[in-house]
Amino acid sequence: MLDNWDWQLFCRDTLDESVVFSSCFGQDGEVSYLDWLFTAWGWTVSVALSALVIALLVGSIIGVLRTLPDNKGLVRFGNAWVELFRNIPLLVQIFLWYHVLPALIPAFKQFPPFILVVLALGLFTSARIAEQVRAGIQALPKGQRYAGMALGFTTPQYYRYVILPMAYRIIIPPLTSESMNIFKNSAVAFAVSIPELTQYAMQVGEETAKPIQVYLAVTVLYVMSALVINRIMATIEKRTRVPGFVAAGVGGGH
Amino acid sequence: MKKQLIALSVLALVSGVASAQAVDTLAKIKSSGTVNLGVRDSSGLGFTLGNGKYVGFHTEMAERIVDDLKKDVGASSLKINYVPITSQNRVPLVQNGTVDFECGSTTNNRARGKDVAFAVTTYVEEVRIATKKSSGINGIKDLNGKTVVTTTGTTSVQTLRKNERANGIDFKDVQGKDHADSFLLLESGRADAFVMDGSILAANIAKAKNAGDFHIVGETLSVEPIACMFRKDDPKLKTAIDNSIKRQIKDGSLAKLYDKWFMQPIPPANVNLHMPASESTKAAWANPNDKPMEDYNTK
C-alpha cells in the first residue's frame, strides 16, 4: 500500500501516463494531471462565484420584497419564491433546469450548461439568502423604520439609508456560511457535465487507479476555496462593524 | 485540521494493509452461502429490467459461473446477492470485498491490474461513435468542431483524448455522469456524437424512443478486452472462475448465450441489437487469455 502512494501522478501526462514532467506542468501543449486539476478548480470557482453573485442579488431583492409594508402582492410573491426554491432538492433543480426547461421552452436549448447550472445554484441559494435578509430586517426595532419615515424618506430611501445597512451587518455570519455552502454545493455541476473538481476526481481516480490521492487533492482545493471566502467575509464583518451595535468579539446579536 | 488529516491517512493505511492480506473468497462464499455479484444497470453486457432484476450476456454468464462455484465449494445452494455497481465505484467495491466478483463491461487494463485481477476475456469491445443519422458524421474526422460526449470514469474518455491529439482534430468534449445520461445528451441534441463501447451504444440506441434516428459509424477507435473482475491475490477464485468460463466456451454455451443477447430480440423493448460477435471476440474465445488492453492496441 505504501508504495502505492505515488504523488507523482499529478506530474504525469494525461495521454501517456509514463511521461513525468519535471515541473509537473505539461509543456508544449501537453497536459499533465496537475494542469487538468487547476482547470477543474477554475470551473468550480467560476460556477460558485457566478452563482454567489446571482444568489446575493436575487436573494436581497426577494428578501426586501418580503418585508415591504402595505404591499401584500409583492410579499406573497417573495414568500412563494422562497418556498419554491427551498423545497426542491438542489440536484432535482439542476435536472429541471438542464433537461426539463429546455424541453418546455425551446429557447433554453441554446443556453450552455454553465449558465443553466449557475442559474440553478444561484436561485436555489437566493431563497436561503432571501430568508436571511428578511430575518435581518425584521430583527431591527420597528422604531428604525418609523424614524426613517419621520425624516420624510420614501420607502426606497429609508431601506437604502436606514434599514439595509443595519440588516446586512446582522446577517453577515449566516451569509458567510451560505457563501461557503455555494462552493460545496457547486459539486452538483458534475451532474450536468461541467468538468469541475468532482468530475475530475471521478475521471482521474479511474484513469490513474489512485483515487485516494486524487480525492485528497480535490478535498484540499475545496477546503481552500471555502476558507478564502470565509476569511473575506470575516474581514468584511470586521470592517463594517458599528461600535456598540453588534457586540464586538463576543458574538451574539445586538 | 492537521489531526483530521493524520487520522484520515492512518485510516487509509490501515485499510490498505488489511486489503493486502491474502483473501479466500471461495471459503467466504461457502461459509455464508451467498455470492455478492456486481452487476450493471445500464451497460450493453448487463442491465436491469427494474424491480431488482438484472439480465444481460455477462450477468447470465456470471450466474452460470456461480452454478459452477457451487460445485467447487461443495455447497448445495448459493444465493446470489445482486449489487449494482457503476464505472466509478466498481474497483473500490471489489477491493473492499463488498462485491465478490463482477461481470459487466469492465475493461482489463494495466492500471486496474495493479488493484484488481481479471478472469479470461469473454468479450472484446470495440469503441465506436454513435450519432444521429441526420448529423452527417461518418467517422472521427467529421467530429471537427462538434460536441462529443463520453461517460465519466470510463477508458473511452482517454481514447477520445488520444484520438483528438493523434488526428489533429478539435472538438468539444463533455462527460455524462453515466451511460444513460450521456445518451440523453446525444438524444436532446446537446452532443453531436457519443463515443463509447459498441455494445453500450447499441443497447442505448435499441432502447431509445426513436431508435431509427441513430446509428453507429466510423472506425474502431480502440479495442478493449472485457472480463470479469475480482480481488487480487486470490488464485483459488481466479482458477475457479476461469475454469467455469473455459467450460462455457468449450461446450458452446457461451456462444449460444451471446446469440441470445445480441442476435435475438431482448427485453425490455424486444429489440434486436444485430451485433454478431466480432473477430476479436471470437479470437478471445478460441484462445482464452487474460491479456490487458495494452497488449491489444500495441500491435
Coordinates of C-alpha atoms in Angstrom, one line a residue:
Chain A
M1 CA 0.0 0.0 0.0
L2 CA 2.8 2.5 0.9
D3 CA 4.4 2.1 -2.4
N4 CA 1.0 2.9 -3.9
W5 CA 1.2 6.4 -2.6
D6 CA 2.5 7.7 -5.8
W7 CA 2.2 11.5 -5.6
Q8 CA 4.0 11.8 -8.9
L9 CA 0.7 11.0 -10.6
F10 CA -0.1 14.7 -10.8
C11 CA 3.1 15.3 -12.8
R12 CA 2.2 12.7 -15.4
D13 CA 1.0 13.4 -18.9
T14 CA -2.8 12.7 -19.3
L15 CA -2.3 10.9 -22.6
D16 CA 0.8 8.8 -21.9
E17 CA 0.9 8.2 -18.2
S18 CA 4.5 7.1 -18.3
V19 CA 5.8 10.6 -19.1
V20 CA 6.6 12.6 -15.9
F21 CA 7.1 16.3 -16.3
S22 CA 9.9 17.8 -14.2
S23 CA 7.8 20.9 -13.4
C24 CA 4.6 18.9 -13.0
F25 CA 3.0 21.2 -15.6
G26 CA 2.8 20.0 -19.1
Q27 CA 5.0 21.5 -21.8
D28 CA 4.3 22.3 -25.5
G29 CA 0.6 21.7 -25.4
E30 CA 0.9 18.5 -23.4
V31 CA -1.4 18.4 -20.4
S32 CA -0.5 16.9 -17.0
Y33 CA -2.9 15.8 -14.4
L34 CA -1.9 18.9 -12.4
D35 CA -2.9 21.2 -15.3
W36 CA -6.2 19.4 -15.5
L37 CA -6.7 19.8 -11.7
F38 CA -6.3 23.5 -12.0
T39 CA -8.7 23.7 -14.9
A40 CA -11.2 21.8 -12.9
W41 CA -10.7 24.1 -9.9
G42 CA -11.3 27.0 -12.3
W43 CA -14.6 25.6 -13.3
T44 CA -15.6 25.1 -9.6
V45 CA -14.6 28.6 -8.7
S46 CA -16.4 30.1 -11.7
V47 CA -19.6 28.2 -11.0
A48 CA -19.5 29.1 -7.3
L49 CA -18.7 32.8 -7.7
S50 CA -21.2 33.4 -10.5
A51 CA -23.9 31.6 -8.6
L52 CA -23.0 33.6 -5.5
V53 CA -23.4 36.9 -7.4
I54 CA -26.9 35.8 -8.6
A55 CA -27.8 34.5 -5.1
L56 CA -26.8 37.8 -3.4
L57 CA -28.6 40.0 -5.9
V58 CA -31.8 38.0 -6.2
G59 CA -31.8 37.0 -2.5
S60 CA -31.5 40.6 -1.4
I61 CA -34.4 41.7 -3.7
I62 CA -36.7 38.9 -2.6
G63 CA -35.7 39.4 1.0
V64 CA -36.6 43.1 0.8
L65 CA -39.9 42.4 -1.0
R66 CA -41.0 40.1 1.8
T67 CA -40.7 42.9 4.4
L68 CA -42.4 45.7 2.4
P69 CA -45.3 47.3 4.3
D70 CA -48.7 47.8 2.5
N71 CA -47.8 45.6 -0.4
K72 CA -49.4 42.2 0.1
G73 CA -48.9 41.1 -3.5
L74 CA -45.1 41.5 -3.5
V75 CA -44.8 40.0 -0.1
R76 CA -46.8 36.9 -1.3
F77 CA -44.6 36.7 -4.4
G78 CA -41.5 36.8 -2.2
N79 CA -42.8 34.1 0.1
A80 CA -43.8 31.9 -2.9
W81 CA -40.3 32.3 -4.4
V82 CA -38.6 31.2 -1.2
E83 CA -40.9 28.2 -0.7
L84 CA -40.5 27.1 -4.3
F85 CA -36.7 27.2 -4.4
R86 CA -36.0 25.8 -1.0
N87 CA -38.5 23.0 -1.0
I88 CA -37.0 21.2 -4.1
P89 CA -33.7 19.3 -3.6
L90 CA -30.8 21.0 -5.4
L91 CA -29.9 18.1 -7.5
V92 CA -33.5 17.9 -8.8
Q93 CA -33.5 21.6 -9.5
I94 CA -30.3 21.1 -11.6
F95 CA -32.1 18.4 -13.7
L96 CA -35.2 20.6 -14.0
W97 CA -33.1 23.5 -15.5
Y98 CA -31.0 21.2 -17.6
H99 CA -33.4 18.7 -19.0
V100 CA -37.0 19.8 -18.3
L101 CA -36.9 23.5 -19.0
P102 CA -35.3 23.2 -22.5
A103 CA -37.9 20.6 -23.4
L104 CA -40.7 23.0 -22.4
I105 CA -39.1 26.3 -23.6
P106 CA -37.0 25.7 -26.8
A107 CA -35.1 29.0 -26.2
F108 CA -33.3 27.3 -23.2
K109 CA -31.7 24.8 -25.6
Q110 CA -29.3 27.5 -26.7
F111 CA -28.1 28.1 -23.1
P112 CA -24.7 26.5 -22.3
P113 CA -24.8 24.1 -19.3
F114 CA -22.6 26.6 -17.4
I115 CA -25.3 29.3 -17.4
L116 CA -28.1 26.8 -16.5
V117 CA -26.1 25.4 -13.6
V118 CA -25.2 28.9 -12.3
L119 CA -28.9 29.9 -12.5
A120 CA -30.0 26.7 -10.7
L121 CA -27.4 27.0 -7.9
G122 CA -27.8 30.8 -7.7
L123 CA -31.6 30.8 -7.4
F124 CA -31.6 27.8 -5.0
T125 CA -29.2 29.8 -2.8
S126 CA -31.2 33.0 -3.3
A127 CA -34.1 31.5 -1.4
R128 CA -31.9 30.9 1.6
I129 CA -30.3 34.4 1.4
A130 CA -33.8 36.0 1.0
E131 CA -34.8 34.3 4.2
Q132 CA -31.8 35.7 6.0
V133 CA -32.3 39.2 4.6
R134 CA -35.9 39.1 5.8
A135 CA -34.8 37.9 9.2
G136 CA -32.2 40.6 9.4
I137 CA -34.7 43.3 8.5
Q138 CA -37.3 42.1 11.0
A139 CA -34.7 41.8 13.7
L140 CA -34.4 45.6 13.7
P141 CA -36.5 47.5 16.2
K142 CA -39.7 48.9 14.4
G143 CA -38.6 52.4 15.5
Q144 CA -35.8 52.4 12.9
R145 CA -38.4 52.2 10.1
Y146 CA -40.6 54.8 11.7
A147 CA -37.6 57.1 12.2
G148 CA -36.8 56.9 8.5
M149 CA -40.4 57.7 7.7
A150 CA -40.4 60.6 10.1
L151 CA -37.4 62.1 8.4
G152 CA -39.5 62.2 5.2
F153 CA -37.6 59.4 3.4
T154 CA -39.5 57.4 0.7
T155 CA -39.7 53.7 1.1
P156 CA -36.7 53.0 -1.1
Q157 CA -34.8 55.8 0.7
Y158 CA -35.3 54.5 4.2
Y159 CA -34.5 51.0 3.1
R160 CA -31.3 52.2 1.5
Y161 CA -30.1 54.6 4.2
V162 CA -31.5 53.2 7.4
I163 CA -32.7 49.6 7.4
L164 CA -30.5 47.7 5.0
P165 CA -27.1 48.9 6.3
M166 CA -28.0 47.6 9.7
A167 CA -29.8 44.4 8.5
Y168 CA -26.8 43.3 6.4
R169 CA -24.4 43.8 9.3
I170 CA -26.6 41.5 11.4
I171 CA -26.7 38.7 8.8
I172 CA -23.1 38.6 7.8
P173 CA -22.4 35.4 9.8
P174 CA -25.2 33.4 8.1
L175 CA -24.2 34.9 4.7
T176 CA -20.6 33.7 5.3
S177 CA -21.9 30.2 5.8
E178 CA -24.1 30.5 2.7
S179 CA -21.2 31.7 0.6
M180 CA -19.1 28.7 1.8
N181 CA -22.1 26.4 1.1
I182 CA -22.2 27.6 -2.5
F183 CA -18.7 26.3 -3.0
K184 CA -19.5 22.9 -1.6
N185 CA -22.9 22.8 -3.5
S186 CA -21.1 23.6 -6.8
A187 CA -20.2 19.9 -6.9
V188 CA -23.7 19.2 -8.3
A189 CA -22.5 20.8 -11.5
F190 CA -20.9 17.4 -12.2
A191 CA -24.4 16.0 -12.8
V192 CA -24.7 18.2 -15.9
S193 CA -21.3 17.6 -17.4
I194 CA -19.4 20.7 -16.1
P195 CA -15.8 19.5 -15.9
E196 CA -15.3 20.6 -12.3
L197 CA -13.5 19.1 -9.4
T198 CA -15.9 16.3 -8.6
Q199 CA -15.9 15.1 -12.1
Y200 CA -12.1 15.4 -12.2
A201 CA -11.9 13.2 -9.1
M202 CA -14.1 10.5 -10.7
Q203 CA -12.3 10.5 -14.1
V204 CA -8.7 10.8 -12.9
G205 CA -9.3 8.4 -10.0
E206 CA -10.4 5.9 -12.6
E207 CA -7.6 6.7 -15.1
T208 CA -4.7 6.6 -12.6
A209 CA -6.2 4.0 -10.3
K210 CA -5.1 6.3 -7.4
P211 CA -8.5 7.6 -6.2
I212 CA -7.3 8.3 -2.7
Q213 CA -4.6 10.8 -3.7
V214 CA -7.0 12.4 -6.2
Y215 CA -9.7 12.8 -3.7
L216 CA -7.3 14.2 -1.1
A217 CA -6.1 16.8 -3.7
V218 CA -9.6 17.8 -4.6
T219 CA -10.6 18.0 -0.9
V220 CA -7.7 20.4 -0.2
L221 CA -8.9 22.6 -3.1
Y222 CA -12.5 22.7 -1.8
V223 CA -11.4 23.5 1.7
M224 CA -9.1 26.2 0.5
S225 CA -11.8 27.8 -1.7
A226 CA -14.4 27.8 1.1
L227 CA -11.8 29.1 3.6
V228 CA -10.8 32.0 1.4
I229 CA -14.5 33.1 1.2
N230 CA -14.7 32.6 4.9
R231 CA -11.7 34.9 5.5
I232 CA -13.0 37.6 3.1
M233 CA -16.4 37.6 4.8
A234 CA -14.7 37.8 8.2
T235 CA -12.8 40.9 7.0
I236 CA -15.9 42.5 5.8
E237 CA -17.6 41.8 9.1
K238 CA -14.8 43.4 11.0
R239 CA -14.5 46.4 8.7
T240 CA -18.2 47.2 8.7
R241 CA -18.8 46.7 12.4
V242 CA -20.7 49.6 14.1
P243 CA -19.3 50.1 17.6
G244 CA -21.9 49.3 20.2
F245 CA -24.4 47.8 17.8
V246 CA -23.3 44.3 17.2
A247 CA -21.2 43.3 20.2
A248 CA -17.6 43.2 19.2
G249 CA -15.8 40.0 19.6
V250 CA -18.2 38.4 22.0
G251 CA -20.6 37.1 19.3
G252 CA -24.4 37.2 19.6
G253 CA -26.8 39.8 18.4
H254 CA -27.1 43.4 19.3
Chain B
M1 CA -7.4 20.1 10.6
K2 CA -4.0 18.6 10.9
K3 CA -5.2 16.0 13.3
Q4 CA -8.1 15.1 11.0
L5 CA -5.7 14.7 8.1
I6 CA -3.4 12.4 10.1
A7 CA -6.4 10.4 11.2
L8 CA -7.5 10.1 7.6
S9 CA -4.1 8.9 6.4
V10 CA -3.9 6.4 9.2
L11 CA -7.3 5.1 8.3
A12 CA -6.2 4.8 4.6
L13 CA -3.1 3.0 5.6
V14 CA -4.8 0.5 7.9
S15 CA -7.4 -0.3 5.3
G16 CA -4.6 -0.7 2.8
V17 CA -2.7 -3.1 5.0
A18 CA -5.9 -5.1 5.7
S19 CA -6.6 -5.5 2.0
A20 CA -3.1 -6.6 1.2
Q21 CA -3.6 -9.8 3.1
A22 CA -4.3 -12.9 1.1
V23 CA -8.1 -13.5 0.8
D24 CA -10.0 -16.7 0.2
T25 CA -13.3 -15.6 -1.3
L26 CA -14.3 -19.2 -2.0
A27 CA -14.2 -20.0 1.7
K28 CA -16.2 -16.9 2.5
I29 CA -18.8 -17.9 -0.2
K30 CA -19.0 -21.4 1.2
S31 CA -19.5 -20.2 4.8
S32 CA -22.0 -17.5 4.0
G33 CA -23.8 -19.4 1.3
T34 CA -24.1 -16.2 -0.6
V35 CA -22.3 -14.7 -3.6
N36 CA -22.1 -10.9 -3.8
L37 CA -22.3 -10.4 -7.5
G38 CA -21.5 -7.0 -9.0
V39 CA -23.9 -6.2 -11.8
R40 CA -24.6 -3.2 -14.1
D41 CA -27.8 -1.4 -14.5
S42 CA -27.3 0.3 -17.9
S43 CA -24.4 -1.5 -19.8
G44 CA -24.6 -3.4 -23.0
L45 CA -23.4 -6.6 -21.4
G46 CA -25.6 -6.4 -18.3
F47 CA -28.5 -4.2 -17.4
T48 CA -31.6 -4.1 -15.2
L49 CA -35.3 -4.6 -16.1
G50 CA -36.3 -2.9 -12.9
N51 CA -37.6 -4.5 -9.7
G52 CA -34.2 -5.8 -8.8
K53 CA -34.0 -8.0 -11.9
Y54 CA -30.6 -8.0 -13.6
V55 CA -30.1 -9.6 -17.0
G56 CA -27.7 -9.5 -20.0
F57 CA -25.0 -11.5 -21.6
H58 CA -22.4 -11.1 -18.8
T59 CA -24.9 -11.2 -16.0
E60 CA -26.3 -14.5 -17.2
M61 CA -22.7 -15.8 -17.7
A62 CA -21.9 -14.8 -14.1
E63 CA -25.0 -16.8 -12.9
R64 CA -23.6 -19.8 -14.7
I65 CA -20.2 -19.2 -13.0
V66 CA -21.9 -19.2 -9.6
D67 CA -23.5 -22.5 -10.6
D68 CA -20.0 -23.9 -11.2
L69 CA -18.7 -22.3 -8.0
K70 CA -21.4 -24.2 -6.1
K71 CA -19.8 -27.5 -7.1
D72 CA -16.4 -26.1 -6.4
V73 CA -17.2 -25.2 -2.8
G74 CA -19.5 -28.2 -2.3
A75 CA -22.5 -26.2 -1.3
S76 CA -26.0 -27.4 -2.0
S77 CA -27.2 -24.0 -3.0
L78 CA -25.7 -20.5 -3.3
K79 CA -27.8 -17.4 -3.0
I80 CA -26.8 -14.5 -5.4
N81 CA -26.9 -11.1 -3.9
Y82 CA -27.0 -8.7 -6.8
V83 CA -25.0 -5.5 -6.1
P84 CA -25.5 -2.8 -8.7
I85 CA -22.1 -1.1 -9.4
T86 CA -21.1 1.8 -11.6
S87 CA -18.0 2.7 -13.6
Q88 CA -16.8 4.9 -10.7
N89 CA -17.3 2.6 -7.7
R90 CA -16.6 -0.8 -9.2
V91 CA -12.9 -1.0 -8.3
P92 CA -13.2 0.1 -4.7
L93 CA -16.2 -2.2 -4.1
V94 CA -14.3 -5.2 -5.4
Q95 CA -11.2 -4.2 -3.4
N96 CA -13.0 -3.8 -0.1
G97 CA -15.0 -7.1 -0.5
T98 CA -18.5 -5.6 -1.0
V99 CA -18.5 -7.5 -4.3
D100 CA -17.0 -11.0 -4.6
F101 CA -16.8 -10.7 -8.4
E102 CA -18.4 -8.6 -11.1
C103 CA -19.1 -9.4 -14.7
G104 CA -20.2 -6.3 -16.5
S105 CA -18.4 -4.2 -19.0
T106 CA -15.1 -3.7 -17.2
T107 CA -12.0 -3.3 -19.5
N108 CA -9.0 -5.3 -18.4
N109 CA -6.1 -2.7 -18.4
R110 CA -2.8 -2.4 -16.7
A111 CA -3.8 0.4 -14.4
R112 CA -6.7 -1.6 -13.0
G113 CA -4.5 -4.7 -13.0
K114 CA -2.5 -3.1 -10.1
D115 CA -5.6 -3.1 -7.9
V116 CA -7.7 -6.0 -9.0
A117 CA -7.5 -9.2 -11.0
F118 CA -9.3 -10.3 -14.1
A119 CA -10.7 -13.6 -15.5
V120 CA -10.1 -14.7 -19.0
T121 CA -11.5 -12.3 -21.6
T122 CA -15.1 -13.2 -22.6
Y123 CA -15.9 -10.2 -24.9
V124 CA -13.8 -7.9 -26.9
E125 CA -15.2 -4.4 -27.0
E126 CA -14.7 -2.0 -29.9
V127 CA -15.0 1.7 -29.1
R128 CA -17.2 3.4 -31.8
I129 CA -19.1 6.5 -32.4
A130 CA -22.9 6.8 -32.2
T131 CA -24.6 9.7 -33.8
K132 CA -27.9 10.9 -35.3
K133 CA -28.4 9.7 -38.9
S134 CA -29.1 13.3 -39.8
S135 CA -25.8 14.6 -38.3
G136 CA -23.6 13.8 -41.4
I137 CA -20.9 12.4 -39.1
N138 CA -19.3 9.3 -40.6
G139 CA -16.1 8.9 -38.7
I140 CA -13.6 10.5 -36.4
K141 CA -12.6 13.2 -39.0
D142 CA -16.1 14.5 -39.1
L143 CA -16.0 15.3 -35.4
N144 CA -14.1 18.5 -36.0
G145 CA -15.9 21.4 -34.3
K146 CA -18.6 19.1 -32.9
T147 CA -19.6 18.3 -29.3
V148 CA -18.7 14.8 -28.3
V149 CA -20.0 13.1 -25.2
T150 CA -18.4 10.2 -23.3
T151 CA -19.1 8.8 -19.8
T152 CA -17.1 9.9 -16.8
G153 CA -15.0 7.2 -15.3
T154 CA -14.5 5.2 -18.5
T155 CA -11.5 4.4 -20.6
S156 CA -13.3 6.0 -23.6
V157 CA -12.5 9.4 -22.2
Q158 CA -8.8 8.7 -22.6
T159 CA -9.4 7.0 -26.0
L160 CA -11.1 10.2 -27.2
R161 CA -8.3 12.4 -26.0
K162 CA -5.7 10.3 -27.7
N163 CA -7.6 10.4 -31.0
E164 CA -8.2 14.1 -30.7
R165 CA -4.4 14.6 -30.4
A166 CA -3.4 12.0 -32.9
N167 CA -5.7 13.1 -35.7
G168 CA -5.2 16.8 -35.2
I169 CA -8.9 17.4 -34.9
D170 CA -10.6 19.8 -32.4
F171 CA -13.9 19.0 -30.8
K172 CA -15.6 20.0 -27.6
D173 CA -15.9 17.0 -25.2
V174 CA -18.5 16.8 -22.4
Q175 CA -18.8 13.9 -19.9
G176 CA -22.1 12.4 -18.9
K177 CA -22.3 11.1 -15.4
D178 CA -23.5 7.7 -16.6
H179 CA -24.3 6.0 -19.9
A180 CA -28.0 6.8 -19.8
D181 CA -27.1 10.5 -19.1
S182 CA -24.6 10.5 -22.0
F183 CA -27.1 9.1 -24.4
L184 CA -29.7 11.7 -23.2
L185 CA -27.2 14.4 -24.1
L186 CA -27.0 12.9 -27.6
E187 CA -30.8 12.5 -27.9
S188 CA -31.5 16.0 -26.7
G189 CA -29.0 17.5 -29.2
R190 CA -26.6 18.7 -26.5
A191 CA -24.0 16.5 -28.1
D192 CA -23.4 15.5 -31.7
A193 CA -21.8 12.2 -31.1
F194 CA -21.4 9.7 -28.2
V195 CA -18.2 7.8 -28.1
M196 CA -18.4 4.6 -26.1
D197 CA -18.2 0.8 -26.2
G198 CA -20.1 -0.5 -29.2
S199 CA -22.4 -2.8 -27.1
I200 CA -23.3 0.1 -24.8
L201 CA -24.1 2.3 -27.8
A202 CA -26.2 -0.5 -29.5
A203 CA -28.1 -1.1 -26.3
N204 CA -28.8 2.5 -25.7
I205 CA -29.9 3.0 -29.3
A206 CA -32.2 -0.1 -29.1
K207 CA -33.9 1.3 -26.0
A208 CA -34.3 4.8 -27.4
K209 CA -37.7 6.3 -28.2
N210 CA -36.7 6.9 -31.8
A211 CA -34.2 4.1 -32.3
G212 CA -34.3 4.5 -36.1
D213 CA -32.8 8.0 -35.8
F214 CA -29.4 6.8 -34.5
H215 CA -26.6 4.7 -35.9
I216 CA -23.1 3.6 -35.1
V217 CA -20.5 4.8 -37.5
G218 CA -16.8 5.1 -38.2
E219 CA -13.6 3.2 -37.5
T220 CA -12.9 1.3 -34.3
L221 CA -11.2 3.8 -32.0
S222 CA -9.9 1.3 -29.5
V223 CA -10.1 -2.4 -28.9
E224 CA -10.7 -3.4 -25.3
P225 CA -10.8 -6.8 -23.7
I226 CA -13.8 -7.1 -21.2
A227 CA -13.5 -9.5 -18.4
C228 CA -15.0 -10.4 -15.0
M229 CA -13.1 -8.6 -12.2
F230 CA -12.3 -9.8 -8.7
R231 CA -9.8 -9.2 -5.9
K232 CA -6.1 -9.6 -6.4
D233 CA -4.2 -12.3 -4.6
D234 CA -7.0 -14.9 -4.7
P235 CA -5.6 -17.6 -7.0
K236 CA -8.3 -20.1 -6.0
L237 CA -11.1 -17.8 -7.0
K238 CA -9.4 -17.0 -10.3
T239 CA -8.9 -20.6 -11.2
A240 CA -12.5 -21.4 -10.3
I241 CA -13.9 -18.6 -12.4
D242 CA -11.5 -19.1 -15.3
N243 CA -12.4 -22.8 -15.4
S244 CA -16.1 -22.1 -15.5
I245 CA -15.6 -19.7 -18.4
K246 CA -13.4 -22.1 -20.3
R247 CA -16.1 -24.8 -19.7
Q248 CA -18.8 -22.4 -21.1
I249 CA -16.6 -21.6 -24.1
K250 CA -15.8 -25.3 -24.8
D251 CA -19.3 -26.6 -24.7
G252 CA -20.6 -23.8 -26.8
S253 CA -23.0 -22.4 -24.2
L254 CA -21.2 -19.1 -24.1
A255 CA -21.6 -18.6 -27.9
K256 CA -25.3 -19.6 -27.5
L257 CA -25.7 -17.0 -24.7
Y258 CA -24.1 -14.4 -26.9
D259 CA -26.6 -15.2 -29.7
K260 CA -29.4 -14.9 -27.2
W261 CA -28.4 -11.4 -26.1
F262 CA -27.0 -9.9 -29.3
M263 CA -28.8 -11.6 -32.2
Q264 CA -32.3 -12.0 -30.9
P265 CA -34.9 -9.6 -29.6
I266 CA -34.2 -8.8 -25.9
P267 CA -36.2 -7.3 -23.1
P268 CA -37.3 -4.7 -22.1
A269 CA -38.3 -3.4 -25.6
N270 CA -37.9 -6.7 -27.5
V271 CA -35.4 -5.0 -29.8
N272 CA -32.8 -7.0 -31.8
L273 CA -29.3 -5.4 -31.4
H274 CA -28.0 -7.3 -34.6
M275 CA -24.4 -7.4 -33.3
P276 CA -22.6 -10.5 -34.5
A277 CA -19.6 -11.5 -32.4
S278 CA -16.6 -9.5 -33.7
E279 CA -13.4 -11.3 -35.0
S280 CA -11.6 -10.2 -31.9
T281 CA -14.2 -11.6 -29.6
K282 CA -14.1 -14.9 -31.5
A283 CA -10.3 -14.9 -31.2
A284 CA -10.6 -14.4 -27.4
W285 CA -12.9 -17.5 -27.2
A286 CA -10.7 -19.6 -29.4
N287 CA -7.7 -18.8 -27.2
P288 CA -8.8 -17.9 -23.7
N289 CA -6.3 -15.4 -22.1
D290 CA -6.3 -12.5 -19.6
K291 CA -4.2 -10.1 -21.5
P292 CA -4.8 -6.5 -20.7
M293 CA -5.9 -3.8 -23.2
E294 CA -2.4 -2.6 -23.7
D295 CA -1.4 -5.9 -25.3
Y296 CA -4.2 -5.5 -27.9
N297 CA -3.5 -2.0 -29.1
T298 CA 0.2 -2.1 -29.5
K299 CA 0.1 -4.5 -32.4

